[in-house]
Amino acid sequence: MSSSTSGRDDDAPDLVFQLDCVHGMVEALSSARWKRHQDAVMELSQHGVVITVEESGCLQAKVFLKRELFVEYDYAGEGRVRFGLSLGLLIDCLNIFSSPGHASTVEIRYPGPDMQLLLKDSCNVNADQWAPQMHVYAEIRTRLPDTVSWDFQFEHAGNTPVTYTVKSAILKESIDDLEWPGSSIQIQMQPDPPSVILKGEGHGDLQIEYPYYANTDLLIAFQCDREVSYRYKYKFLRATTSNIPSSVIKENRGTKVQIGRGGMLKIQHLISVARPGMPYYRNIGGGDDQTSRIVYVEFFVKPEEDDNTVNDA
């Protein structure tokens, strides 16, 4: 899996990076976790790290960790390096480093001697220099990916994208309210009047409508030039919002929702991993900036087959 390059030690790792805000990273990864045992594929490149999880070929989440998020990022691999690991185990290990009072920078290496993902705290800025210092180490066993992740190609149907941006807290609350055991949720967008309608069916019907012009604080943005309507399994739809971090809710952030060709649903959350109380941080470019410390988490949900849906024009 690992390849040597000219002038490089064969045993040198493909990637060494340092992270100084573990809590934010835990929140970002947890947002893509919808069940206890979940396998993930980690992809490394010179541009950053992408973590992908999916289920049943109908639901996929991607967490994009661009290289600018890290204090140090040294990639020496060839092309892109991919391996599988347990998402839950990765989150649990990172949680150890994000415990209260533990403010160290975490260094992560891959691969270790037995192809592990290696984690350790590289320093402890709050420690007394004369006191004995405790260091934390963790190893996560990796594997060859069982399958190649689905390539969820998202394409806009027509010349005008069908999309809206809604407050994350409102979207989560709406999906939670629409729960009917074993049911599907219909998402409908229409240009006249401009609105988004979510409808659940069970022992009765429940419909939630977001009128665009009636409450601009609710729908931050709206774009739709034709009516579209698709149904999605509730369990897949709920997975896209079930673990939105409390920081996103508190900051009143927005979530972008798009419906593409064939009804492919794309939901994008923006999660800040800036260190609380710090006006800046030292990034790999040597600059002092917190504004770029945003993790993009994207979900893709395939629609159910339904003859009653309004098809693409």
Coordinates of N, CA and C in Angstrom, one line a residue, residues 24-184:
G24 N -12.9 19.7 18.0 CA -13.6 20.1 16.8 C -13.5 18.9 15.7
M25 N -12.4 18.2 15.7 CA -12.3 17.1 14.8 C -13.2 15.9 15.2
V26 N -13.4 15.7 16.5 CA -14.3 14.7 17.0 C -15.7 15.0 16.6
E27 N -16.1 16.3 16.7 CA -17.4 16.7 16.3 C -17.7 16.5 14.9
A28 N -16.7 16.8 14.0 CA -16.9 16.7 12.6 C -17.0 15.2 12.2
L29 N -16.2 14.3 12.8 CA -16.3 12.9 12.5 C -17.6 12.3 13.0
S30 N -18.0 12.7 14.2 CA -19.2 12.2 14.8 C -20.4 12.6 14.0
S31 N -20.4 13.7 13.3 CA -21.6 14.1 12.5 C -21.8 13.1 11.4
A32 N -20.8 12.3 11.0 CA -21.0 11.3 9.9 C -21.2 9.9 10.5
R33 N -21.5 9.8 11.8 CA -21.7 8.5 12.4 C -23.1 8.3 12.8
W34 N -23.8 7.3 12.2 CA -25.2 7.1 12.4 C -25.5 5.8 13.1
K35 N -24.5 5.0 13.4 CA -24.7 3.8 14.1 C -23.4 3.4 14.8
R36 N -23.5 2.5 15.8 CA -22.4 2.2 16.7 C -21.2 1.6 15.9
H37 N -21.4 0.6 15.1 CA -20.3 -0.1 14.4 C -20.4 0.4 12.9
Q38 N -19.3 1.1 12.5 CA -19.3 1.7 11.2 C -17.9 1.7 10.6
D39 N -17.8 1.1 9.5 CA -16.5 1.0 8.8 C -16.3 2.3 8.0
A40 N -15.1 2.8 7.8 CA -14.8 4.0 7.1 C -13.6 3.7 6.2
V41 N -13.5 4.5 5.1 CA -12.3 4.5 4.3 C -11.7 5.9 4.4
M42 N -10.4 5.8 4.7 CA -9.6 7.1 4.8 C -8.7 7.2 3.6
E43 N -8.8 8.3 3.0 CA -8.0 8.6 1.8 C -7.1 9.8 2.0
L44 N -5.8 9.5 1.8 CA -4.7 10.5 2.0 C -4.2 11.1 0.7
S45 N -3.9 12.3 0.6 CA -3.3 12.9 -0.5 C -2.6 14.2 -0.1
Q46 N -2.0 14.9 -1.1 CA -1.3 16.1 -0.8 C -2.2 17.2 -0.5
H47 N -3.5 17.0 -0.8 CA -4.5 18.1 -0.5 C -5.2 18.0 0.8
G48 N -5.1 16.8 1.5 CA -5.7 16.6 2.7 C -6.2 15.2 2.9
V49 N -7.1 15.0 3.8 CA -7.7 13.7 4.2 C -9.2 13.7 3.9
V50 N -9.7 12.7 3.3 CA -11.1 12.5 3.1 C -11.5 11.2 3.8
I51 N -12.5 11.2 4.6 CA -13.1 10.0 5.3 C -14.5 9.8 4.8
T52 N -14.7 8.5 4.3 CA -16.0 8.2 3.7 C -16.6 7.0 4.4
V53 N -17.9 7.1 4.7 CA -18.7 6.1 5.2 C -20.0 5.9 4.4
E54 N -20.5 4.7 4.3 CA -21.7 4.5 3.5 C -22.5 3.3 4.0
E55 N -23.7 3.2 3.5 CA -24.6 2.1 3.9 C -25.5 1.8 2.7
S56 N -25.6 0.5 2.4 CA -26.5 -0.1 1.5 C -26.5 0.5 0.1
G57 N -25.4 1.2 -0.3 CA -25.3 1.8 -1.6 C -26.3 2.9 -1.8
C58 N -27.0 3.4 -0.7 CA -28.0 4.4 -0.8 C -27.7 5.7 0.0
L59 N -26.7 5.5 0.9 CA -26.3 6.6 1.8 C -24.8 6.7 1.9
Q60 N -24.3 7.9 1.7 CA -22.9 8.1 1.8 C -22.6 9.4 2.5
A61 N -21.5 9.4 3.4 CA -21.1 10.7 4.0 C -19.6 10.8 3.8
K62 N -19.2 12.1 3.5 CA -17.8 12.4 3.3 C -17.4 13.5 4.2
V63 N -16.3 13.3 4.9 CA -15.7 14.4 5.8 C -14.4 14.9 5.1
F64 N -14.4 16.1 4.7 CA -13.2 16.7 4.0 C -12.4 17.5 5.0
L65 N -11.1 17.0 5.2 CA -10.2 17.6 6.1 C -9.1 18.2 5.2
K66 N -9.2 19.4 4.8 CA -8.2 20.0 3.9 C -6.9 20.3 4.7
R67 N -5.8 20.3 4.0 CA -4.5 20.3 4.7 C -4.3 21.6 5.5
E68 N -5.0 22.7 5.1 CA -4.9 24.0 5.9 C -5.4 23.9 7.3
L69 N -6.2 22.8 7.6 CA -6.7 22.7 9.0 C -5.6 22.3 10.0
F70 N -4.5 21.8 9.5 CA -3.5 21.2 10.4 C -2.3 22.1 10.6
V71 N -1.7 22.0 11.8 CA -0.6 22.8 12.2 C 0.6 22.4 11.3
E72 N 0.8 21.1 11.1 CA 1.8 20.5 10.2 C 1.1 19.5 9.3
Y73 N 1.6 19.4 8.1 CA 1.0 18.4 7.1 C 2.1 18.0 6.2
D74 N 2.7 16.8 6.4 CA 3.8 16.3 5.5 C 3.4 15.1 4.8
Y75 N 3.1 15.2 3.5 CA 2.6 14.0 2.8 C 3.7 13.6 1.8
A76 N 4.1 12.3 1.9 CA 5.2 11.8 1.0 C 4.8 10.6 0.2
G77 N 3.5 10.3 0.2 CA 3.0 9.2 -0.5 C 2.9 9.5 -2.0
E78 N 2.6 8.5 -2.8 CA 2.5 8.6 -4.3 C 1.0 8.6 -4.6
G79 N 0.5 9.6 -5.2 CA -0.9 9.6 -5.6 C -1.8 9.7 -4.3
R80 N -2.8 8.8 -4.3 CA -3.7 8.8 -3.2 C -3.6 7.4 -2.5
V81 N -3.5 7.4 -1.2 CA -3.4 6.2 -0.4 C -4.7 6.0 0.4
R82 N -5.2 4.8 0.3 CA -6.5 4.5 0.9 C -6.4 3.3 1.8
F83 N -7.1 3.3 2.9 CA -7.2 2.2 3.8 C -8.5 2.3 4.6
G84 N -8.9 1.1 5.1 CA -10.1 1.1 5.9 C -9.8 1.0 7.4
L85 N -10.8 1.5 8.2 CA -10.6 1.5 9.7 C -12.0 1.7 10.3
S86 N -12.1 1.5 11.6 CA -13.4 1.7 12.3 C -13.5 3.1 12.6
L87 N -14.6 3.7 12.2 CA -14.9 5.1 12.5 C -15.1 5.4 14.0
G88 N -15.8 4.4 14.6 CA -16.0 4.6 16.1 C -14.7 4.5 16.9
L89 N -13.8 3.6 16.5 CA -12.6 3.5 17.2 C -11.7 4.8 17.0
L90 N -11.7 5.3 15.8 CA -11.0 6.6 15.5 C -11.5 7.7 16.4
I91 N -12.9 7.8 16.5 CA -13.5 8.9 17.3 C -13.1 8.6 18.8
D92 N -13.2 7.4 19.3 CA -12.9 7.1 20.7 C -11.5 7.4 21.0
C93 N -10.5 7.1 20.1 CA -9.1 7.4 20.4 C -8.9 8.9 20.4
L94 N -9.5 9.7 19.5 CA -9.4 11.1 19.5 C -10.0 11.7 20.8
N95 N -11.0 11.1 21.2 CA -11.7 11.6 22.5 C -10.7 11.6 23.7
I96 N -9.8 10.6 23.7 CA -8.9 10.5 24.8 C -8.0 11.7 24.8
F97 N -7.6 12.2 23.6 CA -6.8 13.4 23.6 C -7.5 14.7 23.8
S98 N -8.9 14.7 23.7 CA -9.7 15.9 23.9 C -10.3 16.0 25.2
S99 N -9.8 15.2 26.2 CA -10.4 15.2 27.5 C -10.1 16.5 28.2
P100 N -10.9 17.0 29.2 CA -10.7 18.2 29.9 C -9.3 18.3 30.5
G101 N -8.6 19.5 30.3 CA -7.3 19.6 30.8 C -6.2 19.1 29.9
H102 N -6.5 18.5 28.8 CA -5.5 17.9 27.9 C -5.5 18.8 26.7
A103 N -4.6 19.7 26.6 CA -4.5 20.7 25.6 C -3.4 20.5 24.6
S104 N -2.9 19.3 24.5 CA -1.8 19.0 23.6 C -2.1 19.0 22.2
T105 N -1.1 19.1 21.3 CA -1.2 18.9 19.9 C -1.1 17.4 19.6
V106 N -1.9 16.9 18.8 CA -1.9 15.4 18.5 C -1.1 15.2 17.1
E107 N -0.2 14.3 17.1 CA 0.5 13.9 15.9 C 0.0 12.6 15.4
I108 N -0.4 12.5 14.1 CA -0.9 11.3 13.6 C 0.0 10.9 12.4
R109 N 0.4 9.6 12.4 CA 1.2 9.0 11.3 C 0.6 7.8 10.7
Y110 N 0.9 7.6 9.4 CA 0.5 6.4 8.7 C 1.5 6.2 7.6
P111 N 1.9 4.9 7.4 CA 1.5 3.7 8.2 C 2.6 3.5 9.3
G112 N 2.2 2.8 10.3 CA 3.1 2.3 11.3 C 3.8 1.0 10.9
P113 N 4.6 0.4 11.7 CA 5.3 -0.9 11.3 C 4.4 -2.0 10.8
D114 N 3.2 -2.0 11.4 CA 2.2 -3.1 11.0 C 1.0 -2.4 10.3
M115 N 1.2 -1.3 9.6 CA 0.2 -0.6 8.8 C -0.9 0.0 9.7
Q116 N -0.5 0.3 10.9 CA -1.4 1.0 11.8 C -1.5 2.5 11.6
L117 N -2.5 3.1 12.1 CA -2.6 4.5 12.2 C -2.2 4.9 13.6
L118 N -1.1 5.7 13.7 CA -0.5 5.9 15.0 C -0.8 7.4 15.5
L119 N -1.2 7.5 16.8 CA -1.6 8.8 17.3 C -0.8 9.0 18.6
K120 N -0.3 10.2 18.8 CA 0.4 10.5 20.1 C 0.3 12.0 20.3
D121 N 0.3 12.4 21.6 CA 0.4 13.8 21.9 C 1.8 14.3 21.8
S122 N 2.0 15.4 21.0 CA 3.4 15.8 20.7 C 3.9 16.8 21.7
C123 N 3.0 17.4 22.5 CA 3.5 18.4 23.5 C 2.3 18.6 24.5
N124 N 2.6 19.3 25.6 CA 1.6 19.7 26.5 C 1.9 21.1 27.0
V125 N 1.3 22.1 26.4 CA 1.6 23.5 26.6 C 1.3 23.9 28.0
N126 N 0.5 23.2 28.7 CA 0.1 23.6 30.1 C 0.9 22.9 31.2
A127 N 1.8 22.0 30.7 CA 2.5 21.2 31.7 C 3.6 22.0 32.4
D128 N 3.9 21.7 33.6 CA 5.0 22.3 34.4 C 6.2 21.6 33.8
Q129 N 7.2 22.5 33.4 CA 8.4 21.9 32.8 C 9.2 21.0 33.7
W130 N 9.0 21.2 35.1 CA 9.8 20.4 36.0 C 9.0 19.2 36.5
A131 N 7.7 19.1 36.1 CA 6.9 18.0 36.6 C 7.0 16.8 35.6
P132 N 6.9 15.6 36.1 CA 6.9 14.5 35.2 C 5.7 14.6 34.2
Q133 N 5.9 14.4 32.9 CA 4.9 14.6 31.9 C 4.4 13.2 31.4
M134 N 3.1 13.2 31.3 CA 2.4 12.0 30.8 C 2.1 12.1 29.4
H135 N 2.5 11.1 28.6 CA 2.2 11.1 27.2 C 1.2 10.0 26.8
V136 N 0.4 10.3 25.9 CA -0.7 9.4 25.4 C -0.4 8.9 24.0
Y137 N -0.5 7.6 23.9 CA -0.2 6.9 22.6 C -1.4 6.1 22.2
A138 N -1.7 6.0 20.9 CA -2.8 5.1 20.5 C -2.5 4.5 19.1
E139 N -2.9 3.3 18.9 CA -2.7 2.6 17.6 C -4.1 2.1 17.1
I140 N -4.4 2.3 15.8 CA -5.6 1.8 15.3 C -5.3 0.9 14.1
R141 N -5.8 -0.3 14.2 CA -5.5 -1.3 13.1 C -6.3 -0.9 11.9
T142 N -5.6 -0.9 10.7 CA -6.2 -0.6 9.5 C -6.4 -1.9 8.6
R143 N -7.0 -1.8 7.5 CA -7.2 -2.9 6.6 C -7.3 -2.4 5.2
L144 N -7.2 -3.3 4.3 CA -7.5 -3.0 2.9 C -9.0 -2.8 2.7
P145 N -9.5 -1.8 2.1 CA -10.9 -1.6 1.9 C -11.6 -2.8 1.2
D146 N -12.7 -3.2 1.8 CA -13.4 -4.4 1.2 C -13.9 -4.1 -0.2
T147 N -14.4 -2.9 -0.4 CA -14.9 -2.5 -1.7 C -14.5 -1.1 -2.0
V148 N -14.7 -0.7 -3.3 CA -14.5 0.7 -3.7 C -15.7 1.5 -3.3
S149 N -15.5 2.6 -2.7 CA -16.7 3.4 -2.3 C -17.5 3.8 -3.6
W150 N -18.8 3.9 -3.4 CA -19.7 4.3 -4.5 C -19.3 5.7 -4.9
D151 N -19.2 5.9 -6.2 CA -19.0 7.2 -6.8 C -20.3 8.0 -7.0
F152 N -20.7 8.7 -5.9 CA -22.0 9.4 -6.0 C -21.9 10.6 -6.8
Q153 N -22.0 10.5 -8.1 CA -21.8 11.7 -9.0 C -23.1 12.6 -8.8
F154 N -22.8 13.8 -8.4 CA -24.0 14.7 -8.2 C -23.9 15.7 -9.4
E155 N -25.0 15.7 -10.1 CA -25.2 16.6 -11.3 C -26.5 17.3 -11.2
H156 N -26.4 18.6 -11.5 CA -27.7 19.4 -11.5 C -28.5 19.0 -12.7
A157 N -29.8 18.9 -12.5 CA -30.8 18.6 -13.6 C -31.3 19.9 -14.1
G158 N -30.8 20.2 -15.3 CA -31.2 21.5 -15.9 C -30.1 22.6 -15.7
N159 N -30.4 23.8 -16.2 CA -29.5 24.9 -16.1 C -29.4 25.6 -14.7
T160 N -30.5 25.5 -14.0 CA -30.6 26.1 -12.7 C -30.6 25.1 -11.6
P161 N -29.6 25.2 -10.7 CA -29.5 24.3 -9.5 C -30.8 24.4 -8.7
V162 N -31.3 23.2 -8.2 CA -32.4 23.2 -7.3 C -31.8 23.1 -5.9
T163 N -31.9 24.1 -5.1 CA -31.2 24.1 -3.8 C -31.8 25.1 -2.8
Y164 N -31.6 24.8 -1.6 CA -32.0 25.8 -0.5 C -31.1 25.7 0.7
T165 N -30.9 26.7 1.4 CA -30.1 26.7 2.6 C -31.0 27.0 3.8
V166 N -31.0 26.2 4.8 CA -31.9 26.3 6.0 C -31.1 26.2 7.2
K167 N -31.5 26.9 8.3 CA -30.8 26.8 9.6 C -30.7 25.3 10.0
S168 N -29.5 24.9 10.4 CA -29.3 23.5 10.7 C -30.2 23.0 11.8
A169 N -30.5 23.8 12.8 CA -31.3 23.4 13.9 C -32.7 23.1 13.5
I170 N -33.2 24.0 12.5 CA -34.6 23.8 12.0 C -34.7 22.5 11.2
L171 N -33.7 22.2 10.3 CA -33.7 21.0 9.5 C -33.7 19.8 10.4
K172 N -32.9 19.8 11.4 CA -32.8 18.6 12.3 C -34.1 18.4 13.0
E173 N -34.7 19.5 13.5 CA -36.0 19.4 14.2 C -37.1 18.9 13.3
S174 N -37.1 19.4 12.1 CA -38.1 19.0 11.1 C -38.0 17.5 10.8
I175 N -36.8 17.0 10.6 CA -36.7 15.6 10.3 C -37.0 14.7 11.5
D176 N -36.6 15.2 12.7 CA -37.0 14.4 13.9 C -38.5 14.3 14.0
D177 N -39.2 15.4 13.7 CA -40.7 15.5 13.8 C -41.4 14.6 12.8
L178 N -40.7 14.3 11.7 CA -41.4 13.6 10.6 C -41.2 12.1 10.8
E179 N -40.8 11.6 11.9 CA -40.5 10.2 12.1 C -41.8 9.4 12.1
W180 N -41.8 8.4 11.1 CA -42.9 7.4 11.1 C -42.2 6.1 10.9
P181 N -42.4 5.1 11.8 CA -41.6 3.8 11.7 C -41.7 3.2 10.3
G182 N -40.6 3.0 9.6 CA -40.6 2.3 8.3 C -41.1 3.1 7.2
S183 N -41.2 4.4 7.4 CA -41.9 5.2 6.4 C -40.8 5.9 5.5
S184 N -41.3 6.7 4.5 CA -40.5 7.5 3.7 C -40.9 9.0 3.9

